[in-house]
Amino acid sequence: MRGSLLAVLCLLTGMLSAQELKLNVEHYELSNGFQVYLNEDKNASNVYGAVWVNAGGKNDPAEATGIAHYLEHMLFKGTEDLGTQNYALEKPHLDSIRLLYDQLALEADKEAKLSIQKLINAQELKASEYAIPNEFDRLIKGIGSSGVNAGTSNDYTNYYNYFPSNQLAKWLDIYAHRFQDPVFRLFQSELEVVYEEKNRSGDDLEDRVYTKFNEYIYGDQPYSTQTVLGSVEHLKNPSLTKMYQYFKDYYVANNMALVLSGNFDAEEAKPLIEASFGNLERGEVPEFPEYETNSFEGRVVEKVRITPIKAGFMGYKLVPYAHPDRPALELIGQMMSNGNQTGFIDKLNLENEVLYAGGFQEFMKEDGSAFIFFVPKIFGKSLNTFEEQIRDSFLGIGAGNFSDEYFESIKYGLYRNFSLSLEELATRGRYLGLSFIYDLDPEELLSYSEKIQAVSKEEVQRAAAKYYGEDYFIMQSRTGFPKKVKLQKPPYKPISERTEESSVYATAFEEISETPADPNFIDLDKDLSITDGYLYYTRNPLNDIFSLHLSIAGGVGKNPNYSLLAEALNSTGTTTYSTPELKNRFASMGATYGFSADYNSFNISLTGLDNNFNETLDLLEELLTDFNPTEQNVKYLYNQRTTENKLDKNNPSTGGRILYNYGLFGNQSQYKTRMPTRELKNLNPDILKVTLKELLANGFNSLHYVGQKEERELVGAITENPLFRKNTVDRYTFSEAQNLAETTFYVINDKKAIQSYVYYVVNGEPLNYEEDYKKDAFNAYYTNGLSGLLFQEVREFRSLAYATGGNYIDPTYEPGKMGRLVLFTGSQADKTVDAVNVVYGLLTDMPIYETRLEAIREGLMLSSSSSKPAFRDLSRTAETFLKTGYTIDPNELNFKEYSTLEFSDIVSFYENNIKDKPVLVTIYGDASQFDINQLKTLGKVIELKMEDILVE
C-alpha cells in the first residue's frame, strides 16, 4: 500500500510540473473604447475572428423579451449599403413595416391583428423587391470563410467565423460594416424563423426542464424571469422600434470587442483594425439594474410534472464568473461529476444505483448556480433518498472526506482538459471574449490551470461548506406531459423576388486589396509518419498531452453487439480493479479513456500525460486482456437501455434520427439489429468477454499517436506488443443507403411533436477522383451556408424551417459504392408539406444562378487552401483519404481544378448524381397538422410506428 501511494504521488508531482501552453496574446483599446484581443499562432492554417457584444438576453426589455436574439438574426440582413439594390426606394416600405409592428403590439382584437399582419405582409413583399437576400453570407463565403454563425446567451452576443489569413482586410471591413447603420429588412420572414426556433426548443426535454428550473433558481433576476428566445406572446408581437433601440443602446464601440486568433501578423492587423472598427461610435450604455441576489433558507421544494419518468433536480446558489471562489467551486464541480467518471454522481451511475444522474455548474456575470439531476430506477429508491445522498456527499467534501491523491487527480483532469481546449482557435477566442464580458485580464483567464493548481484542499472545504451546505432548492418531477405551446403558421405570402444584383457595398468590397494566398495542405512526408501502413505518428508542438486513437475495422455493421460491448468497456473493471477503482487509477495518471462503435469501426481513445504514457498504455492493456463484466454490469447496461428507450419515445429529434437511420439501412439499421431489451436483461456476462476476444483477434487496423514521445520509442512500444499488432484481415467499408425503385416517404406520427424532422436522401454515383472538385462546387452552391440554395429557398424566402442543412457524401474507403446527398429540414408541423414540396422541387429541377460562379470559385480556392486540419486531426484525415484511394490530400488535387471551374461543372454533377433519381424522405412529426395525401402525389407513402423501426 505504501509503495502504491508513493508511486501515485510521484505521478502527481510530474503533473504539477507539466508544460503550460503560453499563448501570445495582446489586448488594447481603440480611442472609441472598442476592445481588441489578438492571439498570433503561426502554426494555425487560418484565422478565427469574432465580435463580442456585452449584452444578451438578460438586457431585453421585460415587455419585449427575445429582442437580443432576434437582433442577432437581423444583423445578417445588411445595412443601408449592403443587401439592397436601392435603399432609398426600399426605405419607405421598411418605415411602414416598423410603424405597423408598433400598431400590432398595441392591438388586442384578433381580427384587427390579422388585418395589420396582412398590411405588414404587403409592405414586406414590396420592400423585398429591392432586397438582396444573404448578400452578407455570399461575400463572407467568397473570401473562403467557414463556420459563419452567431450566438446569443443571457450575458452576451457574439458573431464569428474562420477565414484565410490573406483575407484579413476584407474580413475586418465587412464585420465592422455590418454594425454601422444596419437595416432590419426581411423582418417578417425572419420572425417566422424565430418562431421555428422557439418551436424546436419546445420539443427538447432538456431545454424544457432547464427553463423550468431556472424560473426558481435566480429569483427576480432576468436569468429567471425571461428566456433568451423570449416568450410566445412577445414573439407574436415584436417591436422593431424596441429592437432598433436595443441596437442603439448596446451595439456601441465601448461595449464591443474584436477577437482574432490564428495565423496572422498583429502589427499588420492593427492599422486595418483602426481603419475599420475605429469608425464605430462610442455611446452611453444603460446601466444594468441591481437585483438582490436570492438565496435559499434550508430545503426549498417545488413539485412539478414535466418529465416522462420521475426525476429530481437540485440547485445550489453559487457565484458570478469573476468571483475569486470560482476556481475552488470548479474543483467541487469536478468532484461531483467529471470526464473521468470519478465524481460521486458518476459513482451513482457506474454502480447502477440510478437510471441516470449528472450535474454541472453555471457561472454568469451576475450570478451562478449548480444544477444536479437524478432519475431513480422505476422500483428503486425514492427521490428523497438520492437527494439526501447527494447533499451528504457535498457535506462530506466540506468535512474533508477525500484523499490528497484524489484531490490532485481532479486538479489534473482540469489541467488536461484546459490544455486540450487551448489547442482550438475557437476556444481560445471564446476565452478571450469571456475575459472582455466578465472584465478579466486575458492572461489571468488563460492561466486558469495555474490558478486551479494553487487551490488548496482547505479552500475547497471552505467553499463546499459555504455554498454546498443545507440551503438548496429541489425540484421534484413526477411523470407528466405538459402541454406544448405551438406557434401556428401565419397567413403570409412568401417572398417571390429573386435577384443576383450586387449592392454598393459589395462593389467596394471587391476592390479591397488582399495579400497573395499561401496554400497549405497535408504533406505526408513532413506532417506525419506511417509505420507498416497502420501506425500513425504526429508530433505535438504545443503541450505534453498525448492522444492515442485505436481502431478496428468492422463496427455494428459487422456485429450489432459491438455498441453494447463499447458501453460495457466504458463501465466495467477488471479482476484487479472495480469500475470506480479503474476510473480512479486512470485519473491518478492524468489519463482518460473511452470506447465507441459506429457502423464502420470499433474505436478506443486514450488521452493523458506523455510522461505517463507507458503506464497508461499498460493499464489500457490490462482492461482489454482482463475485462471482467459481472451481472451488476449487465444490470447497468439494461437500465441504461430502458432509460434510453423511455427518453427516445419522448424526444422528437431523436425519433427523427432513428427514422432517418431506418430509411438509410432498413432492417440493417443499428436500432433494428441491436439486442432486444428482454435478452439484454438476461445476458450472460461471459458473452461480452467472448465478443471482446473475437474483436481483438485480428489486431488493429490503425493506431494514431499524437504527442511528444520520440517516434522510435513509440513505434517500439506498440509494435513489440502482440495485442496491438496490425490487422490484415478486416477492412473499412462504406455503408450504402438502400436503393429505392421510386420516391418513397417514411412517416411516423407523433402527436406531441411541435416540429417535423425531415431527412431527404438521394443515392448518387461512385467516387470519381478526377471530378471530385465538382462535388465541392455543388455543395457550395446547393447546401452550404446562408447563401446556399437550400437555405435561401426554404428558410430565407419562405420561412418554412429554422434548421436546414446537408451535403453530398463521398463513399469513403469503398469508392466503387454509391455516394449520397443528404438534406435536412426542421419545420413546424403545419409547414411540413410546403417545405417538402420546395426541397423536392430543388432536387428535381435545380435553379440556375450562373452569376454566383465567381464567388463560389474564389471561396473554394481560399477555403481549401486554408483548411488544413489541426495537428491532432492530421493523421486520421490522412488515413481516410489514403484508404479511399488518394495518394495526396484531396484538397490539394481539387484546389488545382477550382481556378478553371465552370458552372457547367456544377450542373453536370447535379445531373449525374441527383436529377431524376428516386428520393427517400423520412418525416417524424404530428401528421394531423399536414396532409399525407399531398405527399402521395410525389411518391409512395409508408406510415410506420416506432416499434417498426426500433428494437427496444
Coordinates of N, CA, C and O in Angstrom, one line a residue, residues 669-727:
S669 N -30.6 -1.2 -40.0 CA -30.4 -0.1 -39.1 C -29.9 -0.6 -37.7 O -30.3 -1.6 -37.2
Q670 N -29.0 0.1 -37.1 CA -28.4 -0.3 -35.8 C -29.5 -0.4 -34.7 O -29.4 -1.1 -33.7
Y671 N -30.6 0.4 -34.9 CA -31.7 0.3 -34.0 C -32.6 -0.9 -34.2 O -33.4 -1.2 -33.3
K672 N -32.5 -1.6 -35.3 CA -33.2 -2.8 -35.6 C -32.4 -4.0 -35.3 O -33.0 -5.1 -34.9
T673 N -31.1 -4.0 -35.4 CA -30.3 -5.1 -35.3 C -29.7 -5.3 -33.8 O -29.1 -6.3 -33.5
R674 N -29.9 -4.3 -33.0 CA -29.3 -4.4 -31.6 C -30.1 -5.4 -30.8 O -31.2 -5.8 -31.1
M675 N -29.4 -5.8 -29.7 CA -30.0 -6.9 -28.8 C -31.3 -6.3 -28.2 O -31.3 -5.2 -27.6
P676 N -32.4 -7.1 -28.2 CA -33.6 -6.6 -27.5 C -33.4 -6.5 -26.0 O -32.6 -7.2 -25.4
T677 N -34.2 -5.6 -25.4 CA -34.0 -5.4 -24.0 C -34.3 -6.6 -23.2 O -33.6 -6.9 -22.2
R678 N -35.2 -7.5 -23.6 CA -35.6 -8.7 -22.9 C -34.4 -9.6 -22.9 O -34.1 -10.4 -21.9
E679 N -33.6 -9.7 -23.9 CA -32.4 -10.5 -24.0 C -31.3 -9.9 -23.2 O -30.5 -10.6 -22.5
L680 N -31.2 -8.6 -23.3 CA -30.1 -7.9 -22.5 C -30.3 -8.1 -21.0 O -29.3 -8.2 -20.3
K681 N -31.5 -8.1 -20.6 CA -31.8 -8.3 -19.1 C -31.2 -9.6 -18.6 O -30.7 -9.6 -17.5
N682 N -31.2 -10.6 -19.4 CA -30.7 -11.9 -19.0 C -29.4 -12.3 -19.6 O -29.0 -13.5 -19.7
L683 N -28.6 -11.3 -20.1 CA -27.4 -11.6 -20.8 C -26.3 -12.2 -19.9 O -26.1 -11.7 -18.8
N684 N -25.7 -13.2 -20.3 CA -24.6 -13.8 -19.6 C -23.4 -12.9 -19.8 O -22.9 -12.7 -20.9
P685 N -22.8 -12.4 -18.7 CA -21.6 -11.5 -18.9 C -20.5 -12.1 -19.7 O -19.7 -11.4 -20.3
D686 N -20.4 -13.5 -19.7 CA -19.3 -14.1 -20.4 C -19.4 -13.9 -21.9 O -18.4 -13.9 -22.7
I687 N -20.6 -13.6 -22.4 CA -20.8 -13.3 -23.8 C -20.0 -12.0 -24.2 O -19.5 -11.9 -25.3
L688 N -20.0 -11.1 -23.3 CA -19.3 -9.8 -23.6 C -17.8 -10.1 -23.7 O -17.1 -9.5 -24.5
K689 N -17.3 -11.0 -22.8 CA -15.9 -11.4 -22.8 C -15.5 -12.0 -24.2 O -14.5 -11.7 -24.8
V690 N -16.4 -13.0 -24.6 CA -16.2 -13.6 -25.9 C -16.2 -12.6 -27.1 O -15.4 -12.7 -28.0
T691 N -17.1 -11.7 -27.0 CA -17.2 -10.7 -28.1 C -16.0 -9.9 -28.1 O -15.5 -9.6 -29.2
L692 N -15.4 -9.5 -27.0 CA -14.2 -8.7 -27.0 C -13.0 -9.5 -27.5 O -12.2 -9.0 -28.3
K693 N -13.0 -10.8 -27.1 CA -11.9 -11.6 -27.6 C -12.0 -11.8 -29.2 O -10.9 -11.7 -29.8
E694 N -13.2 -11.9 -29.7 CA -13.3 -12.0 -31.2 C -12.9 -10.7 -31.8 O -12.3 -10.7 -32.9
L695 N -13.3 -9.6 -31.2 CA -13.0 -8.3 -31.7 C -11.5 -8.1 -31.9 O -11.0 -7.6 -32.9
L696 N -10.7 -8.5 -30.8 CA -9.3 -8.2 -30.8 C -8.5 -9.3 -31.5 O -7.3 -9.1 -31.7
A697 N -9.1 -10.3 -32.0 CA -8.4 -11.5 -32.5 C -7.5 -11.1 -33.7 O -6.4 -11.7 -33.8
N698 N -7.9 -10.2 -34.5 CA -7.2 -9.9 -35.8 C -6.2 -8.7 -35.6 O -5.6 -8.3 -36.6
G699 N -6.2 -8.0 -34.5 CA -5.4 -6.9 -34.3 C -6.1 -5.6 -34.6 O -7.4 -5.5 -34.8
F700 N -5.3 -4.5 -34.8 CA -5.9 -3.2 -35.1 C -5.6 -2.7 -36.5 O -4.5 -2.9 -37.0
N701 N -6.5 -2.0 -37.1 CA -6.3 -1.5 -38.4 C -5.6 -0.2 -38.4 O -4.9 0.1 -39.4
S702 N -5.7 0.6 -37.3 CA -5.0 1.8 -37.3 C -4.8 2.2 -35.8 O -5.6 2.0 -35.0
L703 N -3.6 2.8 -35.5 CA -3.3 3.4 -34.3 C -2.7 4.8 -34.6 O -1.7 4.9 -35.3
H704 N -3.3 5.8 -34.0 CA -2.9 7.2 -34.2 C -2.4 7.8 -32.9 O -3.1 8.0 -32.0
Y705 N -1.1 8.0 -32.9 CA -0.5 8.7 -31.7 C -0.1 10.1 -32.1 O 0.5 10.4 -33.1
V706 N -0.5 11.0 -31.2 CA -0.1 12.4 -31.2 C 0.5 12.8 -29.9 O -0.2 12.7 -28.9
G707 N 1.7 13.2 -29.9 CA 2.4 13.5 -28.6 C 3.8 13.9 -28.8 O 4.2 14.3 -29.9
Q708 N 4.6 13.8 -27.7 CA 6.0 14.3 -27.7 C 7.0 13.2 -27.5 O 8.2 13.4 -27.4
K709 N 6.5 12.0 -27.4 CA 7.5 10.9 -27.3 C 8.2 10.7 -28.6 O 7.7 11.1 -29.7
E710 N 9.5 10.3 -28.5 CA 10.2 10.1 -29.7 C 9.6 9.0 -30.6 O 9.1 8.0 -30.0
E711 N 9.6 9.1 -31.9 CA 8.9 8.2 -32.8 C 9.4 6.8 -32.6 O 8.6 5.8 -32.5
R712 N 10.7 6.6 -32.5 CA 11.3 5.3 -32.4 C 10.8 4.6 -31.1 O 10.5 3.4 -31.1
E713 N 10.8 5.3 -30.0 CA 10.3 4.8 -28.8 C 8.8 4.4 -28.8 O 8.4 3.3 -28.4
L714 N 8.0 5.2 -29.5 CA 6.6 5.0 -29.6 C 6.4 3.7 -30.5 O 5.6 2.8 -30.1
V715 N 7.1 3.7 -31.6 CA 6.9 2.5 -32.5 C 7.3 1.2 -31.8 O 6.6 0.2 -31.9
G716 N 8.4 1.3 -31.0 CA 8.8 0.1 -30.3 C 7.7 -0.4 -29.3 O 7.4 -1.6 -29.2
A717 N 7.2 0.6 -28.5 CA 6.2 0.3 -27.5 C 5.0 -0.4 -28.1 O 4.4 -1.3 -27.5
I718 N 4.6 0.0 -29.3 CA 3.4 -0.5 -29.9 C 3.7 -1.8 -30.7 O 3.0 -2.8 -30.4
T719 N 4.6 -1.8 -31.5 CA 4.9 -3.0 -32.4 C 5.4 -4.2 -31.7 O 5.2 -5.3 -32.1
E720 N 6.0 -4.0 -30.5 CA 6.6 -5.1 -29.8 C 5.5 -5.8 -28.9 O 5.7 -6.8 -28.3
N721 N 4.3 -5.2 -28.8 CA 3.2 -5.8 -28.0 C 2.3 -6.5 -29.0 O 1.6 -5.8 -29.8
P722 N 2.1 -7.8 -28.9 CA 1.3 -8.5 -29.8 C -0.2 -8.1 -29.8 O -0.9 -8.3 -30.7
L723 N -0.6 -7.5 -28.7 CA -2.0 -7.0 -28.6 C -2.3 -6.0 -29.6 O -3.4 -6.0 -30.2
F724 N -1.3 -5.2 -29.9 CA -1.5 -4.0 -30.8 C -1.0 -4.3 -32.3 O -0.6 -3.4 -33.0
R725 N -1.0 -5.6 -32.6 CA -0.4 -5.9 -33.9 C -1.3 -5.4 -35.1 O -2.5 -5.1 -34.8
K726 N -0.8 -5.4 -36.3 CA -1.5 -4.9 -37.4 C -2.6 -5.9 -37.8 O -2.4 -7.2 -37.9
N727 N -3.8 -5.4 -38.2 CA -4.9 -6.2 -38.7 C -4.8 -6.3 -40.2 O -4.9 -5.3 -40.9

